[in-house]
């Protein structure tokens, strides 16, 4: 929780990929991309809940192994190449609010394919989001 605001982190990791098959399970220094994202989120104490959103059981199990909560398996209709991030995040938010019986004030979209992201990047984004009145989103790019 940050400034009495509930924060949900969603690790988005679908199984299908045109370029690299099961890319979210590929390893860097012995850890999968999903594991790297999960371990990073574990260090950020102001994040209330971290979940995995995937259509693939192997990826879901990998996320759970490193502390991500599985509250649903992403439907195939939200797992294709042309599905918007917004649709996936919206689904995860609705499912999470229903499951945890809480209203989240902020949703973090965590993509495993950005393994160089740091806790500072995420915390700075959260602080910026709540500091700037009227802000609807913050995006970090490196």
PDB file of C-alpha atoms in Angstrom:
ATOM      1  CA  UNK A   1       0.000   0.000   0.000  1.00  0.00           C
ATOM      2  CA  UNK A   2       1.205   3.476  -0.829  1.00  0.00           C
ATOM      3  CA  UNK A   3      -0.519   6.563   0.574  1.00  0.00           C
ATOM      4  CA  UNK A   4      -3.505   4.402   1.543  1.00  0.00           C
ATOM      5  CA  UNK A   5      -3.843   3.202  -2.051  1.00  0.00           C
ATOM      6  CA  UNK A   6      -4.015  -0.495  -2.965  1.00  0.00           C
ATOM      7  CA  UNK A   7      -1.626  -1.629  -5.710  1.00  0.00           C
ATOM      8  CA  UNK A   8      -2.023  -4.689  -7.927  1.00  0.00           C
ATOM      9  CA  UNK A   9       0.871  -5.956 -10.066  1.00  0.00           C
ATOM     10  CA  UNK A  10      -0.034  -8.120 -13.063  1.00  0.00           C
ATOM     11  CA  UNK A  11       2.717 -10.146 -14.698  1.00  0.00           C
ATOM     12  CA  UNK A  12       1.459 -10.631 -18.251  1.00  0.00           C
ATOM     13  CA  UNK A  13       2.981 -13.764 -19.777  1.00  0.00           C
ATOM     14  CA  UNK A  14       1.071 -15.591 -22.470  1.00  0.00           C
ATOM     15  CA  UNK A  15       2.284 -18.892 -23.827  1.00  0.00           C
ATOM     16  CA  UNK A  16       2.044 -18.178 -27.538  1.00  0.00           C
ATOM     17  CA  UNK A  17       4.671 -16.168 -29.327  1.00  0.00           C
ATOM     18  CA  UNK A  18       5.433 -15.834 -32.998  1.00  0.00           C
ATOM     19  CA  UNK A  19       9.122 -15.096 -32.529  1.00  0.00           C
ATOM     20  CA  UNK A  20      10.406 -17.172 -29.625  1.00  0.00           C
ATOM     21  CA  UNK A  21       8.371 -20.126 -28.392  1.00  0.00           C
ATOM     22  CA  UNK A  22       7.638 -19.838 -24.645  1.00  0.00           C
ATOM     23  CA  UNK A  23       9.850 -16.751 -24.442  1.00  0.00           C
ATOM     24  CA  UNK A  24       8.580 -15.965 -20.920  1.00  0.00           C
ATOM     25  CA  UNK A  25      10.220 -19.171 -19.683  1.00  0.00           C
ATOM     26  CA  UNK A  26      13.587 -18.418 -21.302  1.00  0.00           C
ATOM     27  CA  UNK A  27      16.377 -18.070 -18.770  1.00  0.00           C
ATOM     28  CA  UNK A  28      18.903 -15.375 -18.002  1.00  0.00           C
ATOM     29  CA  UNK A  29      21.536 -16.287 -15.405  1.00  0.00           C
ATOM     30  CA  UNK A  30      19.519 -19.372 -14.494  1.00  0.00           C
ATOM     31  CA  UNK A  31      16.190 -17.600 -13.928  1.00  0.00           C
ATOM     32  CA  UNK A  32      13.216 -17.468 -16.282  1.00  0.00           C
ATOM     33  CA  UNK A  33      11.901 -14.078 -17.372  1.00  0.00           C
ATOM     34  CA  UNK A  34       8.782 -14.759 -15.274  1.00  0.00           C
ATOM     35  CA  UNK A  35      10.945 -15.566 -12.234  1.00  0.00           C
ATOM     36  CA  UNK A  36      12.943 -12.355 -12.672  1.00  0.00           C
ATOM     37  CA  UNK A  37       9.716 -10.302 -12.724  1.00  0.00           C
ATOM     38  CA  UNK A  38       8.309 -12.151  -9.686  1.00  0.00           C
ATOM     39  CA  UNK A  39      11.491 -11.769  -7.623  1.00  0.00           C
ATOM     40  CA  UNK A  40      11.595  -8.056  -8.440  1.00  0.00           C
ATOM     41  CA  UNK A  41       7.994  -7.545  -7.299  1.00  0.00           C
ATOM     42  CA  UNK A  42       8.666  -9.413  -4.047  1.00  0.00           C
ATOM     43  CA  UNK A  43      11.187  -6.699  -3.135  1.00  0.00           C
ATOM     44  CA  UNK A  44       8.649  -3.880  -3.546  1.00  0.00           C
ATOM     45  CA  UNK A  45       6.784  -3.766  -0.257  1.00  0.00           C
ATOM     46  CA  UNK A  46       4.260  -1.129  -1.413  1.00  0.00           C
ATOM     47  CA  UNK A  47       2.772  -3.571  -3.933  1.00  0.00           C
ATOM     48  CA  UNK A  48      -0.172  -5.262  -2.219  1.00  0.00           C
ATOM     49  CA  UNK A  49      -0.764  -8.204  -4.567  1.00  0.00           C
ATOM     50  CA  UNK A  50       1.242  -9.671  -7.461  1.00  0.00           C
ATOM     51  CA  UNK A  51      -0.517 -12.067  -9.829  1.00  0.00           C
ATOM     52  CA  UNK A  52       0.304 -13.999 -12.986  1.00  0.00           C
ATOM     53  CA  UNK A  53      -1.923 -13.592 -16.049  1.00  0.00           C
ATOM     54  CA  UNK A  54      -1.265 -16.406 -18.495  1.00  0.00           C
ATOM     55  CA  UNK A  55      -3.051 -18.863 -20.743  1.00  0.00           C
ATOM     56  CA  UNK A  56      -0.365 -21.482 -20.141  1.00  0.00           C
ATOM     57  CA  UNK A  57      -0.131 -23.798 -17.103  1.00  0.00           C
ATOM     58  CA  UNK A  58       3.670 -24.116 -17.314  1.00  0.00           C
ATOM     59  CA  UNK A  59       4.050 -20.343 -17.140  1.00  0.00           C
ATOM     60  CA  UNK A  60       1.480 -20.104 -14.331  1.00  0.00           C
ATOM     61  CA  UNK A  61       3.346 -22.751 -12.299  1.00  0.00           C
ATOM     62  CA  UNK A  62       6.639 -20.904 -12.846  1.00  0.00           C
ATOM     63  CA  UNK A  63       5.048 -17.694 -11.575  1.00  0.00           C
ATOM     64  CA  UNK A  64       3.596 -19.449  -8.533  1.00  0.00           C
ATOM     65  CA  UNK A  65       6.968 -21.026  -7.770  1.00  0.00           C
ATOM     66  CA  UNK A  66       8.377 -17.509  -7.360  1.00  0.00           C
ATOM     67  CA  UNK A  67       5.474 -16.052  -5.372  1.00  0.00           C
ATOM     68  CA  UNK A  68       2.972 -14.827  -7.957  1.00  0.00           C
ATOM     69  CA  UNK A  69      -0.631 -15.655  -7.167  1.00  0.00           C
ATOM     70  CA  UNK A  70      -2.762 -17.612  -9.613  1.00  0.00           C
ATOM     71  CA  UNK A  71      -6.388 -16.587  -9.336  1.00  0.00           C
ATOM     72  CA  UNK A  72      -7.385 -17.438 -12.911  1.00  0.00           C
ATOM     73  CA  UNK A  73      -6.124 -18.847 -16.165  1.00  0.00           C
ATOM     74  CA  UNK A  74      -6.317 -16.226 -18.892  1.00  0.00           C
ATOM     75  CA  UNK A  75      -8.960 -17.114 -21.499  1.00  0.00           C
ATOM     76  CA  UNK A  76      -7.795 -17.885 -25.045  1.00  0.00           C
ATOM     77  CA  UNK A  77      -9.836 -14.901 -26.249  1.00  0.00           C
ATOM     78  CA  UNK A  78      -7.362 -12.654 -24.380  1.00  0.00           C
ATOM     79  CA  UNK A  79      -4.218 -14.455 -25.488  1.00  0.00           C
ATOM     80  CA  UNK A  80      -3.802 -13.701 -29.187  1.00  0.00           C
ATOM     81  CA  UNK A  81      -1.358 -11.504 -31.064  1.00  0.00           C
ATOM     82  CA  UNK A  82      -3.828  -8.659 -31.589  1.00  0.00           C
ATOM     83  CA  UNK A  83      -5.371  -8.536 -28.109  1.00  0.00           C
ATOM     84  CA  UNK A  84      -4.808  -5.155 -26.464  1.00  0.00           C
ATOM     85  CA  UNK A  85      -2.895  -4.746 -23.222  1.00  0.00           C
ATOM     86  CA  UNK A  86      -5.898  -2.810 -21.948  1.00  0.00           C
ATOM     87  CA  UNK A  87      -8.190  -5.834 -22.385  1.00  0.00           C
ATOM     88  CA  UNK A  88      -5.778  -8.099 -20.509  1.00  0.00           C
ATOM     89  CA  UNK A  89      -5.248  -5.603 -17.677  1.00  0.00           C
ATOM     90  CA  UNK A  90      -8.979  -4.913 -17.380  1.00  0.00           C
ATOM     91  CA  UNK A  91      -9.703  -8.652 -17.137  1.00  0.00           C
ATOM     92  CA  UNK A  92      -6.980  -9.115 -14.495  1.00  0.00           C
ATOM     93  CA  UNK A  93      -8.263  -6.153 -12.468  1.00  0.00           C
ATOM     94  CA  UNK A  94     -11.881  -7.349 -12.489  1.00  0.00           C
ATOM     95  CA  UNK A  95     -10.888 -10.902 -11.591  1.00  0.00           C
ATOM     96  CA  UNK A  96      -8.555  -9.687  -8.820  1.00  0.00           C
ATOM     97  CA  UNK A  97     -11.060  -7.296  -7.275  1.00  0.00           C
ATOM     98  CA  UNK A  98     -13.679 -10.048  -7.238  1.00  0.00           C
ATOM     99  CA  UNK A  99     -11.254 -12.627  -5.825  1.00  0.00           C
ATOM    100  CA  UNK A 100      -9.661 -10.438  -3.133  1.00  0.00           C
ATOM    101  CA  UNK A 101     -12.846  -8.453  -2.407  1.00  0.00           C
ATOM    102  CA  UNK A 102     -10.926  -5.185  -2.566  1.00  0.00           C
ATOM    103  CA  UNK A 103     -10.806  -2.150  -4.848  1.00  0.00           C
ATOM    104  CA  UNK A 104      -7.353  -1.523  -6.315  1.00  0.00           C
ATOM    105  CA  UNK A 105      -6.299   2.060  -6.998  1.00  0.00           C
ATOM    106  CA  UNK A 106      -3.388   1.274  -9.289  1.00  0.00           C
ATOM    107  CA  UNK A 107      -2.502  -1.607 -11.593  1.00  0.00           C
ATOM    108  CA  UNK A 108       1.101  -2.260 -12.599  1.00  0.00           C
ATOM    109  CA  UNK A 109       1.554  -3.985 -15.947  1.00  0.00           C
ATOM    110  CA  UNK A 110       4.730  -6.023 -15.591  1.00  0.00           C
ATOM    111  CA  UNK A 111       6.032  -7.573 -18.774  1.00  0.00           C
ATOM    112  CA  UNK A 112       8.601 -10.333 -18.242  1.00  0.00           C
ATOM    113  CA  UNK A 113      10.328  -9.327 -21.475  1.00  0.00           C
ATOM    114  CA  UNK A 114      11.811  -6.291 -19.682  1.00  0.00           C
ATOM    115  CA  UNK A 115      14.259  -8.082 -17.364  1.00  0.00           C
ATOM    116  CA  UNK A 116      16.502  -5.042 -16.841  1.00  0.00           C
ATOM    117  CA  UNK A 117      13.762  -3.125 -15.019  1.00  0.00           C
ATOM    118  CA  UNK A 118      14.665  -2.335 -11.408  1.00  0.00           C
ATOM    119  CA  UNK A 119      12.714  -1.794  -8.210  1.00  0.00           C
ATOM    120  CA  UNK A 120      13.647   1.887  -8.475  1.00  0.00           C
ATOM    121  CA  UNK A 121      12.003   2.132 -11.921  1.00  0.00           C
ATOM    122  CA  UNK A 122       8.751   0.729 -10.545  1.00  0.00           C
ATOM    123  CA  UNK A 123       8.750   2.733  -7.313  1.00  0.00           C
ATOM    124  CA  UNK A 124       9.544   5.957  -9.190  1.00  0.00           C
ATOM    125  CA  UNK A 125       6.599   5.304 -11.536  1.00  0.00           C
ATOM    126  CA  UNK A 126       4.251   4.678  -8.606  1.00  0.00           C
ATOM    127  CA  UNK A 127       5.364   7.865  -6.853  1.00  0.00           C
ATOM    128  CA  UNK A 128       5.041   9.895 -10.055  1.00  0.00           C
ATOM    129  CA  UNK A 129       1.562   8.509 -10.690  1.00  0.00           C
ATOM    130  CA  UNK A 130       0.292   9.612  -7.282  1.00  0.00           C
ATOM    131  CA  UNK A 131       2.235  12.899  -7.235  1.00  0.00           C
ATOM    132  CA  UNK A 132       0.886  14.323 -10.518  1.00  0.00           C
ATOM    133  CA  UNK A 133      -2.822  15.168 -10.136  1.00  0.00           C
ATOM    134  CA  UNK A 134      -4.981  13.874 -12.978  1.00  0.00           C
ATOM    135  CA  UNK A 135      -2.423  11.318 -14.152  1.00  0.00           C
ATOM    136  CA  UNK A 136      -4.071   8.260 -15.697  1.00  0.00           C
ATOM    137  CA  UNK A 137      -0.949   6.280 -16.575  1.00  0.00           C
ATOM    138  CA  UNK A 138       2.823   6.232 -16.303  1.00  0.00           C
ATOM    139  CA  UNK A 139       5.102   4.282 -18.628  1.00  0.00           C
ATOM    140  CA  UNK A 140       8.776   3.624 -18.164  1.00  0.00           C
ATOM    141  CA  UNK A 141      11.022   3.277 -21.202  1.00  0.00           C
ATOM    142  CA  UNK A 142      14.698   2.480 -21.293  1.00  0.00           C
TER     143      UNK A 142
END
